[in-house]
Coordinates of C-alpha atoms and ligand atoms in Angstrom, one line a residue:
M569 CA 111.6 89.8 127.5
C570 CA 112.1 90.1 131.3
G571 CA 115.0 88.4 133.0
I572 CA 114.6 86.1 136.0
V573 CA 117.2 84.9 138.5
G574 CA 116.8 83.0 141.8
Y575 CA 119.2 81.4 144.3
I576 CA 118.9 79.1 147.3
G577 CA 121.8 77.5 149.0
P578 CA 124.7 78.1 151.5
R579 CA 126.1 81.2 149.8
E580 CA 125.0 84.9 150.2
A581 CA 122.3 85.3 147.5
Y582 CA 122.8 89.0 146.8
P583 CA 126.0 88.9 144.7
I584 CA 124.8 85.9 142.8
L585 CA 121.5 87.7 142.0
I586 CA 123.1 91.0 140.8
K587 CA 125.7 89.2 138.7
G588 CA 122.9 87.0 137.2
L589 CA 120.8 90.1 136.3
K590 CA 123.8 91.7 134.6
R591 CA 124.2 88.5 132.6
L592 CA 120.6 89.0 131.4
E593 CA 121.0 92.6 130.5
Y594 CA 121.4 91.6 126.8
R595 CA 117.7 90.9 126.8
G596 CA 116.9 94.5 127.1
Y597 CA 114.9 96.0 130.1
D598 CA 113.7 99.2 131.7
S599 CA 113.8 98.4 135.4
A600 CA 115.3 95.9 137.9
G601 CA 114.7 94.6 141.4
I602 CA 115.5 91.9 143.9
A603 CA 114.0 90.3 147.0
L604 CA 116.0 88.7 149.8
L605 CA 114.9 86.6 152.8
N606 CA 116.8 86.4 156.1
G607 CA 114.0 86.3 158.7
D608 CA 112.3 89.3 157.2
L609 CA 111.5 89.6 153.5
R610 CA 113.2 92.6 151.9
L611 CA 112.5 94.0 148.5
Y612 CA 114.6 96.6 146.5
K613 CA 113.6 97.7 143.1
N614 CA 113.7 100.7 140.8
M615 CA 113.4 101.9 137.2
G616 CA 116.7 102.0 135.3
R617 CA 119.8 99.8 135.1
V618 CA 121.0 97.1 137.4
K619 CA 124.0 99.2 138.4
E620 CA 121.6 101.9 139.5
L621 CA 119.7 99.3 141.6
E622 CA 123.1 98.3 143.1
A623 CA 123.8 101.9 143.9
S624 CA 120.4 102.4 145.5
I625 CA 121.0 99.4 147.8
V626 CA 124.4 100.5 149.2
G627 CA 124.2 100.4 153.0
Q628 CA 121.0 98.4 153.1
N629 CA 120.6 94.9 154.6
V630 CA 121.5 92.5 151.7
T631 CA 122.1 89.4 153.8
G632 CA 120.2 86.2 153.1
N633 CA 121.1 83.0 151.2
V634 CA 117.8 82.8 149.3
G635 CA 116.5 85.4 146.9
I636 CA 115.1 86.4 143.6
G637 CA 115.9 89.0 141.0
H638 CA 114.3 90.5 137.9
T639 CA 114.9 92.8 134.9
R640 CA 111.6 94.0 133.5
W641 CA 110.7 94.6 129.9
A642 CA 107.4 96.4 130.4
T643 CA 104.2 94.9 129.0
H644 CA 101.5 96.0 131.5
G645 CA 102.2 99.4 133.0
E646 CA 104.8 101.9 132.2
P647 CA 108.4 101.5 133.3
N648 CA 108.6 103.0 136.8
N649 CA 109.5 102.0 140.4
E650 CA 106.0 100.8 141.3
N651 CA 105.7 98.5 138.2
A652 CA 109.2 97.0 138.7
H653 CA 109.4 93.5 140.0
P654 CA 109.5 91.8 142.5
H655 CA 105.9 92.4 143.7
F656 CA 104.6 91.8 147.2
S657 CA 101.3 90.0 148.0
Q658 CA 98.7 92.0 149.9
H659 CA 100.1 91.1 153.3
K660 CA 103.7 91.0 152.2
T661 CA 104.1 87.4 153.1
L662 CA 105.1 86.6 149.5
A663 CA 107.3 88.2 146.8
M664 CA 107.2 87.2 143.2
I665 CA 108.9 87.9 139.9
H666 CA 107.3 87.1 136.5
N667 CA 108.0 86.9 132.8
G668 CA 105.0 86.7 130.5
I669 CA 101.5 88.1 130.0
I670 CA 98.5 87.2 132.1
E671 CA 95.7 87.8 129.6
N672 CA 92.8 87.7 132.1
Y673 CA 94.5 89.9 134.7
A674 CA 91.9 92.7 134.4
S675 CA 89.0 90.4 135.5
L676 CA 91.2 88.8 138.3
R677 CA 92.1 92.3 139.5
E678 CA 88.5 93.4 139.7
E679 CA 87.6 90.3 141.6
M680 CA 90.4 90.9 144.1
Q681 CA 89.6 94.6 144.5
M682 CA 86.0 93.6 145.4
R683 CA 87.6 91.4 148.1
G684 CA 89.4 94.4 149.5
H685 CA 92.8 94.0 147.7
H686 CA 94.7 97.2 147.1
F687 CA 97.3 97.3 144.2
L688 CA 100.4 99.5 144.1
S689 CA 101.2 98.9 140.5
E690 CA 99.5 98.5 137.1
T691 CA 101.0 95.1 136.5
D692 CA 99.4 91.7 135.8
T693 CA 102.2 90.2 138.1
E694 CA 100.9 91.9 141.2
V695 CA 97.4 90.6 140.6
L696 CA 98.7 87.0 140.4
I697 CA 100.8 87.1 143.7
H698 CA 97.8 88.7 145.5
L699 CA 95.6 85.9 144.2
I700 CA 98.1 83.2 145.4
E701 CA 98.2 84.6 148.9
D702 CA 94.5 85.1 148.9
I703 CA 94.0 81.4 148.1
Q704 CA 96.7 80.3 150.6
Q705 CA 95.1 82.2 153.5
N706 CA 91.4 81.7 152.7
E707 CA 91.6 78.0 151.8
N708 CA 94.3 77.4 154.4
V709 CA 96.5 75.4 152.0
K710 CA 100.3 75.2 151.5
L711 CA 101.9 77.7 149.2
V712 CA 102.6 75.2 146.4
E713 CA 98.9 74.2 146.4
A714 CA 97.8 77.8 146.4
V715 CA 100.1 78.4 143.4
R716 CA 98.6 75.4 141.6
I717 CA 95.0 76.5 142.3
A718 CA 95.8 80.0 141.1
L719 CA 97.6 79.0 138.0
N720 CA 94.5 77.0 137.0
Q721 CA 92.6 80.3 137.0
V722 CA 95.2 82.1 134.8
V723 CA 95.0 82.6 131.1
G724 CA 98.3 83.5 129.4
A725 CA 102.0 83.0 129.7
Y726 CA 104.1 83.0 132.9
A727 CA 107.5 82.1 134.3
I728 CA 107.3 82.9 138.0
V729 CA 109.5 82.5 141.1
I730 CA 108.0 83.0 144.5
L731 CA 109.8 83.7 147.8
A732 CA 107.7 83.1 151.0
K733 CA 108.4 85.0 154.2
G734 CA 107.8 81.9 156.4
D735 CA 110.0 79.5 154.5
Q736 CA 113.7 80.1 154.2
D737 CA 114.2 76.7 152.7
T738 CA 112.1 76.7 149.6
L739 CA 111.6 78.6 146.3
I740 CA 108.6 77.9 144.2
A741 CA 108.8 78.3 140.4
A742 CA 106.3 77.7 137.6
R743 CA 106.2 78.2 133.8
K744 CA 103.8 78.3 130.9
G745 CA 104.9 79.8 127.6
S746 CA 107.9 81.7 129.0
P747 CA 111.1 79.7 129.6
L748 CA 112.5 78.8 133.1
V749 CA 115.5 76.7 133.8
V750 CA 116.7 75.4 137.2
G751 CA 120.5 74.9 137.7
I752 CA 121.4 72.0 140.0
G753 CA 124.5 72.8 142.1
D754 CA 126.2 71.0 144.9
G755 CA 123.8 71.6 147.8
E756 CA 122.4 74.7 146.0
H757 CA 119.9 75.6 143.3
F758 CA 119.8 78.4 140.8
I759 CA 116.8 79.5 138.7
A760 CA 116.8 81.7 135.6
S761 CA 114.9 82.6 132.5
D762 CA 117.7 81.2 130.4
A763 CA 121.0 79.5 131.0
T764 CA 123.1 82.6 130.9
P765 CA 123.3 83.2 134.7
L766 CA 123.8 79.5 135.4
V767 CA 126.7 78.6 133.2
E768 CA 129.5 79.7 135.7
Y769 CA 127.9 77.7 138.5
T770 CA 126.7 74.4 137.0
N771 CA 126.1 72.5 133.8
Q772 CA 123.4 70.4 135.3
V773 CA 120.0 71.9 134.4
V774 CA 116.3 71.1 134.4
Y775 CA 114.2 73.0 131.8
L776 CA 110.7 73.3 133.2
N777 CA 107.9 72.4 130.8
D778 CA 104.6 74.2 130.4
E779 CA 102.2 74.0 133.3
E780 CA 104.9 72.6 135.6
I781 CA 105.5 73.9 139.2
A782 CA 109.0 73.3 140.7
I783 CA 109.5 73.0 144.5
I784 CA 113.1 73.9 144.9
P785 CA 114.6 73.1 148.4
R786 CA 117.8 74.4 150.0
N787 CA 118.9 70.9 150.6
G788 CA 117.9 67.7 148.7
D789 CA 116.3 67.2 145.3
M790 CA 113.8 69.5 143.6
R791 CA 110.3 68.2 143.0
I792 CA 108.0 68.9 140.0
I793 CA 104.3 68.8 139.9
T794 CA 101.9 69.8 137.2
I795 CA 99.0 72.3 137.6
A796 CA 96.9 69.2 137.3
D797 CA 98.6 67.9 140.5
Q798 CA 100.6 65.1 138.8
E799 CA 104.1 64.4 140.1
K800 CA 106.8 64.6 137.4
T801 CA 110.4 63.4 137.5
P802 CA 112.8 66.2 136.8
Y803 CA 114.8 65.6 133.6
I804 CA 118.4 66.7 134.3
Q805 CA 120.3 67.8 131.2
Q806 CA 123.9 68.7 130.6
L807 CA 124.4 72.3 129.5
E808 CA 126.7 72.5 126.5
M809 CA 127.2 76.2 126.1
N810 CA 129.9 78.6 126.8
L811 CA 129.2 82.0 128.3
S812 CA 130.1 84.2 125.4
A813 CA 127.8 82.3 123.0
I814 CA 124.9 82.2 125.4
E815 CA 124.3 85.9 125.7
K816 CA 122.9 85.8 122.2
G817 CA 120.9 82.7 122.9
G818 CA 123.5 80.6 121.0
F819 CA 123.3 82.8 117.8
D820 CA 126.3 84.8 116.4
H821 CA 124.4 88.0 116.4
F822 CA 121.4 89.6 118.0
M823 CA 119.9 90.1 114.6
M824 CA 119.9 86.4 113.8
K825 CA 118.5 85.6 117.3
E826 CA 115.7 88.1 116.6
I827 CA 115.0 86.7 113.1
F828 CA 114.6 83.3 114.7
E829 CA 112.5 84.7 117.6
Q830 CA 109.7 85.7 115.1
P831 CA 107.5 82.6 115.6
L832 CA 107.4 83.6 119.3
S833 CA 107.2 87.4 118.8
I834 CA 104.4 87.1 116.3
R835 CA 102.6 84.7 118.7
D836 CA 103.1 87.3 121.5
S837 CA 101.9 90.1 119.3
M838 CA 98.6 88.2 118.9
R839 CA 98.4 86.7 122.4
G840 CA 95.1 87.5 124.1
R841 CA 94.0 89.3 120.9
L842 CA 93.2 86.5 118.4
R843 CA 90.4 84.0 119.3
V844 CA 89.7 81.9 116.3
E845 CA 87.0 79.7 117.9
Q846 CA 85.0 82.7 119.1
E847 CA 85.7 84.4 115.7
K848 CA 86.9 87.4 117.7
I849 CA 89.7 89.9 117.7
S850 CA 90.3 91.8 121.0
L851 CA 92.3 95.0 120.9
G852 CA 91.6 96.6 124.3
G853 CA 94.1 99.3 123.8
I854 CA 92.0 101.0 121.0
S855 CA 88.5 100.1 122.1
E856 CA 87.7 103.7 123.2
Y857 CA 88.5 105.0 119.7
E858 CA 87.4 102.1 117.6
E859 CA 84.1 103.7 116.7
K860 CA 86.0 106.7 115.5
M861 CA 88.5 104.6 113.5
A862 CA 85.6 102.6 111.9
H863 CA 83.9 105.8 110.7
A864 CA 87.1 107.7 109.7
K865 CA 87.1 109.3 106.3
R866 CA 90.8 108.6 106.1
I867 CA 93.6 107.1 108.1
I868 CA 97.1 108.6 107.9
M869 CA 99.9 106.2 108.9
V870 CA 103.1 107.9 109.9
A871 CA 106.5 106.2 110.4
C872 CA 110.1 106.0 109.4
G873 CA 112.3 103.3 107.9
T874 CA 111.2 99.7 108.4
S875 CA 108.2 100.9 110.3
W876 CA 107.2 102.9 107.2
H877 CA 107.3 99.7 105.2
A878 CA 105.0 98.1 107.8
A879 CA 102.7 101.2 107.4
L880 CA 102.6 100.5 103.6
V881 CA 101.5 96.9 104.3
G882 CA 98.9 98.5 106.6
E883 CA 97.6 100.7 103.8
Y884 CA 97.1 97.6 101.6
L885 CA 95.4 95.8 104.4
F886 CA 93.1 98.6 105.6
E887 CA 92.0 99.5 102.1
D888 CA 91.7 96.0 100.9
I889 CA 89.5 94.5 103.7
A890 CA 88.3 97.4 105.9
R891 CA 87.7 99.7 102.8
I892 CA 89.0 102.8 104.7
P893 CA 91.2 105.3 102.7
V894 CA 94.7 105.3 104.0
E895 CA 97.7 107.6 103.3
V896 CA 101.2 106.6 104.3
E897 CA 103.6 109.4 105.3
Y898 CA 107.3 109.6 106.3
G899 CA 107.4 111.3 109.6
S900 CA 110.2 113.6 108.4
E901 CA 108.1 114.8 105.3
F902 CA 104.7 114.9 107.1
R903 CA 105.9 117.2 109.9
Y904 CA 107.2 119.8 107.5
R905 CA 105.0 119.9 104.5
N906 CA 102.1 121.7 106.1
P907 CA 99.7 118.8 105.5
I908 CA 95.9 119.2 105.6
I909 CA 94.7 117.5 108.8
N910 CA 91.1 117.3 109.8
E911 CA 89.7 116.7 113.3
D912 CA 88.1 113.5 112.1
D913 CA 91.4 112.1 110.8
I914 CA 92.9 109.1 112.5
V915 CA 96.7 109.1 112.6
I916 CA 98.4 105.8 113.3
A917 CA 102.1 106.1 114.4
I918 CA 104.2 103.0 114.0
S919 CA 107.5 102.9 115.8
Q920 CA 109.6 100.0 117.3
S921 CA 111.5 102.3 119.7
G922 CA 108.7 104.8 120.2
E923 CA 111.4 107.5 120.3
T924 CA 112.0 108.3 116.6
A925 CA 112.1 112.1 116.5
D926 CA 110.5 112.6 113.1
T927 CA 107.6 110.3 113.9
L928 CA 107.1 111.9 117.4
A929 CA 107.1 115.4 115.9
A930 CA 104.7 114.4 113.2
I931 CA 102.1 113.1 115.7
R932 CA 102.5 116.2 117.9
M933 CA 101.7 118.3 114.9
A934 CA 98.7 116.1 114.0
K935 CA 97.5 116.1 117.6
A936 CA 97.7 119.9 117.7
K937 CA 95.5 120.0 114.6
G938 CA 92.9 117.9 116.3
A939 CA 93.5 114.4 114.8
T940 CA 93.2 111.3 116.9
I941 CA 96.5 109.5 117.4
I942 CA 96.8 105.7 117.6
G943 CA 100.1 104.1 118.4
I944 CA 101.7 100.8 117.4
C945 CA 104.9 100.7 119.4
N946 CA 107.2 98.0 120.9
V947 CA 108.5 99.8 123.9
V948 CA 105.9 100.3 126.7
G949 CA 105.8 103.8 128.0
S950 CA 108.0 105.2 125.2
S951 CA 107.5 108.8 124.2
I952 CA 105.4 108.1 121.1
A953 CA 103.3 105.6 123.1
R954 CA 102.7 108.1 125.8
E955 CA 101.7 110.9 123.4
T956 CA 99.1 108.9 121.5
H957 CA 95.4 108.8 122.5
A958 CA 95.4 105.0 122.4
G959 CA 97.3 102.1 120.9
S960 CA 98.3 98.5 120.7
Y961 CA 101.8 97.4 121.7
T962 CA 103.5 94.8 119.5
H963 CA 104.9 92.8 122.5
A964 CA 107.8 91.6 120.3
G965 CA 110.2 91.9 123.2
P966 CA 113.4 94.0 123.1
E967 CA 114.9 94.3 119.7
I968 CA 118.7 94.8 120.1
G969 CA 119.9 94.4 116.5
V970 CA 119.9 97.8 114.8
A971 CA 118.3 96.3 111.7
S972 CA 114.7 95.8 112.6
T973 CA 113.3 92.3 112.0
K974 CA 110.9 90.8 114.5
A975 CA 109.5 94.3 115.2
F976 CA 108.5 94.6 111.6
T977 CA 106.6 91.3 111.5
A978 CA 105.0 92.1 114.8
Q979 CA 103.9 95.5 113.5
V980 CA 102.4 93.8 110.4
A981 CA 100.6 91.3 112.7
V982 CA 99.1 94.0 114.8
L983 CA 98.0 96.0 111.7
T984 CA 96.4 92.8 110.3
L985 CA 94.5 92.4 113.5
M986 CA 93.4 96.0 113.4
A987 CA 92.3 95.8 109.7
L988 CA 90.3 92.6 110.4
R989 CA 88.6 94.0 113.5
L990 CA 87.6 97.2 111.6
A991 CA 86.5 95.2 108.6
K992 CA 84.2 93.1 110.8
K993 CA 82.9 96.2 112.5
R994 CA 82.2 98.0 109.2
G995 CA 80.7 94.9 107.6
T996 CA 83.1 95.0 104.7
I997 CA 84.1 91.3 105.1
E998 CA 82.0 88.2 104.9
R999 CA 81.8 86.1 108.0
S1000 CA 83.3 83.0 106.3
R1001 CA 86.2 84.9 104.9
F1002 CA 86.7 86.6 108.3
H1003 CA 86.8 83.2 110.1
H1004 CA 89.2 81.8 107.4
L1005 CA 91.6 84.7 107.8
L1006 CA 91.6 84.3 111.5
Y1007 CA 92.4 80.6 111.1
E1008 CA 95.2 81.4 108.6
L1009 CA 96.6 84.1 110.9
E1010 CA 96.8 81.7 113.8
Q1011 CA 98.8 79.3 111.6
I1012 CA 101.4 82.0 110.7
P1013 CA 103.8 81.4 113.6
F1014 CA 104.0 77.8 112.6
K1015 CA 104.6 78.8 109.0
V1016 CA 107.3 81.2 110.1
E1017 CA 109.0 78.3 111.8
E1018 CA 108.8 76.4 108.5
T1019 CA 110.1 79.4 106.6
L1020 CA 113.1 79.6 108.8
N1021 CA 114.2 76.3 107.4
V1022 CA 115.4 78.0 104.3
N1023 CA 118.3 79.6 106.4
E1024 CA 121.0 77.2 105.2
K1025 CA 119.9 77.5 101.5
V1026 CA 119.9 81.3 101.8
K1027 CA 123.3 81.2 103.4
Q1028 CA 124.6 79.3 100.3
I1029 CA 123.0 81.7 97.9
A1030 CA 124.5 84.7 99.7
K1031 CA 128.0 83.4 99.0
T1032 CA 127.5 84.2 95.3
F1033 CA 126.6 87.9 95.9
I1034 CA 129.0 89.2 98.6
N1035 CA 130.8 91.3 95.9
A1036 CA 127.7 92.6 94.2
R1037 CA 127.6 96.3 94.0
N1038 CA 123.8 96.8 93.4
F1039 CA 120.6 94.9 93.9
L1040 CA 117.1 95.4 92.7
Y1041 CA 114.1 94.1 94.8
L1042 CA 110.8 93.8 93.0
G1043 CA 107.3 92.9 94.3
R1044 CA 103.7 93.7 93.5
G1045 CA 100.7 94.4 95.7
Y1046 CA 101.3 93.2 99.3
N1047 CA 104.8 92.2 98.2
F1048 CA 105.8 95.7 97.1
P1049 CA 106.5 96.8 100.8
V1050 CA 108.2 93.5 101.3
A1051 CA 110.6 94.3 98.4
L1052 CA 111.3 97.8 99.9
E1053 CA 112.0 96.2 103.3
G1054 CA 114.3 93.5 101.7
A1055 CA 116.3 96.3 100.0
L1056 CA 116.6 98.3 103.2
K1057 CA 117.8 95.3 105.2
L1058 CA 120.6 94.6 102.6
K1059 CA 121.6 98.3 102.4
E1060 CA 121.8 99.0 106.1
I1061 CA 123.9 95.9 107.1
S1062 CA 126.0 95.0 104.1
Y1063 CA 126.4 98.5 102.6
I1064 CA 125.5 97.2 99.2
H1065 CA 123.2 99.6 97.3
A1066 CA 119.8 98.1 96.9
E1067 CA 116.6 99.5 95.6
G1068 CA 113.0 98.2 96.0
Y1069 CA 110.5 98.8 93.3
P1070 CA 106.9 97.8 92.3
A1071 CA 107.6 95.0 89.8
A1072 CA 105.7 96.7 87.0
E1073 CA 107.5 100.0 87.5
M1074 CA 110.8 98.3 86.4
K1075 CA 110.0 99.1 82.7
H1076 CA 109.7 102.8 83.5
G1077 CA 113.4 103.1 84.0
P1078 CA 115.2 100.6 86.3
I1079 CA 115.2 98.0 83.5
A1080 CA 118.0 100.0 82.0
L1081 CA 120.1 98.8 84.9
I1082 CA 119.6 95.1 84.2
D1083 CA 122.6 93.1 83.0
K1084 CA 124.5 90.0 84.0
D1085 CA 126.0 91.8 87.0
M1086 CA 122.6 92.9 88.4
P1087 CA 121.0 90.5 91.0
V1088 CA 117.3 91.0 91.1
V1089 CA 115.2 89.6 94.0
V1090 CA 111.6 89.1 92.9
V1091 CA 108.9 88.3 95.5
A1092 CA 106.8 86.1 93.2
T1093 CA 104.2 84.6 95.6
N1094 CA 101.3 86.6 94.2
K1095 CA 98.0 84.9 93.4
G1096 CA 96.2 87.8 91.8
T1097 CA 99.0 89.2 89.6
Y1098 CA 101.2 86.0 89.4
E1099 CA 101.2 85.9 85.6
K1100 CA 102.3 89.6 85.5
V1101 CA 105.1 89.0 87.9
V1102 CA 106.2 86.0 85.7
S1103 CA 106.3 88.4 82.7
N1104 CA 108.5 90.8 84.7
I1105 CA 110.8 87.9 85.5
E1106 CA 111.0 87.0 81.8
E1107 CA 111.9 90.7 81.0
I1108 CA 114.8 90.5 83.4
R1109 CA 115.9 87.1 82.1
A1110 CA 115.9 88.4 78.5
R1111 CA 118.4 91.0 79.7
K1112 CA 120.6 88.5 81.5
G1113 CA 119.7 89.7 85.0
V1114 CA 120.4 87.2 87.8
I1115 CA 117.1 86.3 89.4
I1116 CA 116.6 85.3 93.0
A1117 CA 112.9 84.4 93.4
I1118 CA 110.8 84.0 96.6
V1119 CA 108.0 81.7 95.6
T1120 CA 105.2 79.7 97.2
K1121 CA 106.1 76.1 97.9
G1122 CA 105.4 73.9 94.9
D1123 CA 105.7 76.7 92.3
T1124 CA 106.9 75.3 89.0
E1125 CA 106.7 78.2 86.5
V1126 CA 109.1 80.7 88.2
K1127 CA 111.3 77.8 89.2
R1128 CA 111.9 77.3 85.4
L1129 CA 112.9 81.0 84.9
A1130 CA 114.9 82.0 88.1
D1131 CA 118.5 81.3 88.9
Y1132 CA 117.8 80.8 92.6
I1133 CA 114.5 79.8 94.2
I1134 CA 113.5 80.2 97.9
E1135 CA 110.2 78.6 98.8
I1136 CA 107.9 79.8 101.5
P1137 CA 104.6 78.1 102.7
E1138 CA 101.3 78.9 101.1
T1139 CA 99.1 81.4 102.9
E1140 CA 96.5 84.1 102.2
E1141 CA 97.9 86.8 99.9
M1142 CA 97.4 89.5 102.6
L1143 CA 99.4 87.5 105.1
V1144 CA 102.4 86.8 102.7
P1145 CA 104.4 89.8 104.1
L1146 CA 104.7 87.9 107.4
L1147 CA 106.5 85.1 105.6
A1148 CA 108.1 86.5 102.5
T1149 CA 110.1 89.1 104.5
I1150 CA 112.0 86.3 106.4
P1151 CA 114.1 85.0 103.5
L1152 CA 115.0 88.6 102.7
Q1153 CA 116.1 89.2 106.3
L1154 CA 118.2 86.1 106.1
L1155 CA 119.7 87.0 102.7
A1156 CA 120.8 90.5 104.0
Y1157 CA 122.2 88.9 107.2
H1158 CA 124.3 86.2 105.4
I1159 CA 125.7 88.6 102.8
A1160 CA 126.6 91.1 105.5
V1161 CA 128.3 88.4 107.7
Q1162 CA 130.2 87.0 104.7
R1163 CA 131.3 90.5 103.9
G1164 CA 132.6 90.9 107.5
C1165 CA 130.2 93.7 108.3
A1166 CA 129.2 94.7 111.9
V1167 CA 125.7 93.2 111.6
D1168 CA 124.3 94.2 115.0
M1169 CA 125.9 97.7 114.9
P1170 CA 126.1 98.8 111.2
R1171 CA 128.3 101.8 110.5
N1172 CA 126.6 105.3 110.8
L1173 CA 123.4 103.8 112.2
A1174 CA 121.7 104.0 115.6
K1175 CA 118.9 101.7 117.0
S1176 CA 116.7 104.7 117.7
V1177 CA 117.0 107.9 115.7
T1178 CA 116.0 110.4 118.3
V1179 CA 117.5 113.3 116.4
E1180 CA 116.2 115.0 113.3
Ligands
AGP561 C1 115.3 99.5 110.3 O1 116.0 98.3 110.1 C2 116.1 100.6 110.7 N1 116.9 100.3 111.9 C3 115.4 102.0 110.7 O2 114.9 102.2 109.4 C4 114.2 102.0 111.7 O3 113.1 101.2 111.2 C5 113.7 103.5 111.7 O4 114.7 104.3 112.3 C6 112.4 103.6 112.5 O5 112.6 103.3 113.9 P1 111.4 103.1 114.9 O6 110.6 101.9 114.3 O7 112.0 102.8 116.2 O8 110.6 104.3 114.8

C-alpha cells in the first residue's frame, strides 16, 4: 500500500517528511515524492527509493513548515516519475497525495478532459485533484467544501492529503477505506497512513473514520466534518506502540501481518470488479481479449511455486464452471519442453512479483509462437505484466514476507472472478447459480476474518509438531491445490519436509509412510467427495497416523476421527481454497516461529526468483 505523511507546525517540514517516508518503507513502494509550501508550492518526486529522492533534491529549495510526502505502490499507471505522487491540480494551486483506488476515475477523467483538463499521469489521483480544483474555482467555494463535493462523486477507496498554495496554515485530509491517522503535537500536527511516522513525535492520535474530512490547522484544534457535511468531534486516542513493533503493524513478522491482511487484500482484489446487485463482474484489464478467452480451445496457465498452486485452483475453476479446457504448467518445464502452442491458445501467467525468470521466459516463448498472454500479477508495471497482452492486477499490496500468503488468495480471487465472468459469457452457468456465487464471493472477506480466529488454536496445535521430521498434506478436488500450498508453506519456512497429495492417491504409495510419527493434514471440507475423504482419514487412523483435519464448522464425523480439528466457515466448494488455505498458513507460521526459524527471510530463499 502507499505511504502517506504530512506536517504542519513551527518546524521545517522537509526533514520530518523524509524521515516519515523512510519509516513507511516497510510497506513496499516503487516511487516517492514530497510537496512543500513556503509562498510557492514546490513538488519533488521520482521513481525509486526515498534516498534517491533525497539525492535528487540536494541544492533545491526545501524550506517550508507545511508539507506532504508519499511512497507509491502502483495501482493505476506504471511506476515512473509522472505517476509518482504528489500530483498537481490543473492550475497548480493544489497538490495532493493519495492511497487507495478510485474506481470511477476513468469516467471522471473523460468528463474533465472534455472540460479542457490535461493530465500528465495515468493515475486516478491526478483526476481527483483536478476535480477538486475545478469545483473550487467554478463553484467559487472554499477548498474544504470543494473536497466534500468532489468526494461525493467518487466511488472507491481513498486516503488523501491536500496542500493549497494560498493557505500556509491548513492541511486538508480525508479517508474512505484506506487508513489515515492525525498526530496531535504541541502546536503542530502530523498526518500519516499509519502510526509509524508519528510515534517519535506524539502519542496523541486521531484515527479518521470513513467519509470523514479533517481540517488541520497550524495553530488550534483540528476539525472534522463528514462528506455529508456533519460536524464530528475528533476522538483523541493514546498511542500504545513502540517504534520497532509498529513497522510490522504490530505483528512479529511481515508474514503474519500479511496473513491477517487477507480480508483487506481479497476485498481489494475484487474492488470495483464484483457488483452483486447488478449481477456483474467487471474485469476491464482483459475486456479486449475476453472474446478470445471465451472461445479459446484451451487455456494454459503458467506459474511457479505458490502461484502454480493458484493456477491449479484456476484449472478446477475454469473447467468446472466455464467449461474451458485448462492445462497448468510450471514455467521452468514449459519453457524447455518444446510444447505445442497454437495461435488460438490463451496463456495465463500468474506471478506475485511479476519478475520470476522461468515464468517470464515461458510467456516470451508462448508469445513468440502466437499465443495470447494474459497476466495476473501483483506488482504494477513488472516485467511479466508489461509483456502480456492484457491482464488483471491482484491489488494485494506489497508482499514482503518471502512465503507468499495474501498474494495467493488474491490470485485465487481474481481467477474466480475470471472463471465466473467467462462462464456467464459462455452461458455455462445458470443465472441463479451465478448470482448465488457472486453473493458468496462477496461474503468471503468476512469469512476470512472469521477464519483468522483459529490463530490461537493453531498456535497450540503447532507446539506438538515442532520436532516432526515429515508431514503429509492431503486434499481432494479444489482442496488438492490447497494441500500442495499448505505443504509448501511448511517446507519453506520451517524446513520440515512436507508433501502434498491428492487424498485418494495416498494408497498408491504414500500410505507406506504412515505411522505414529507421521502427522497428516487433511483438508476435509468437501461436499461432493466428503465420504471418500472420511474413508481416507480412517485408512490413516488405522495405521496410527496423527490427523490434523481442516473441516467445515459444525462437522461431527471427522471430529470423531481426527486428533486435531480446525474449523472454517461454510462456503461454496469452489470458494473453499480462499478459506482452507489460511489455517495452513498459520500452522506453517507457528511451527516455524516455535522452531526459531527466520520466518520472513527463510534460508536459501529469495522473494523473487529472477534467475533460472
Ligand atoms: C511461495 O511462498 C514462494 N515464495 C515461491 O514459491 C513463489 O511463489 C514463487 O517463486 C513464484 O513467485 P511469483 O509469484 O512472484 O512468480
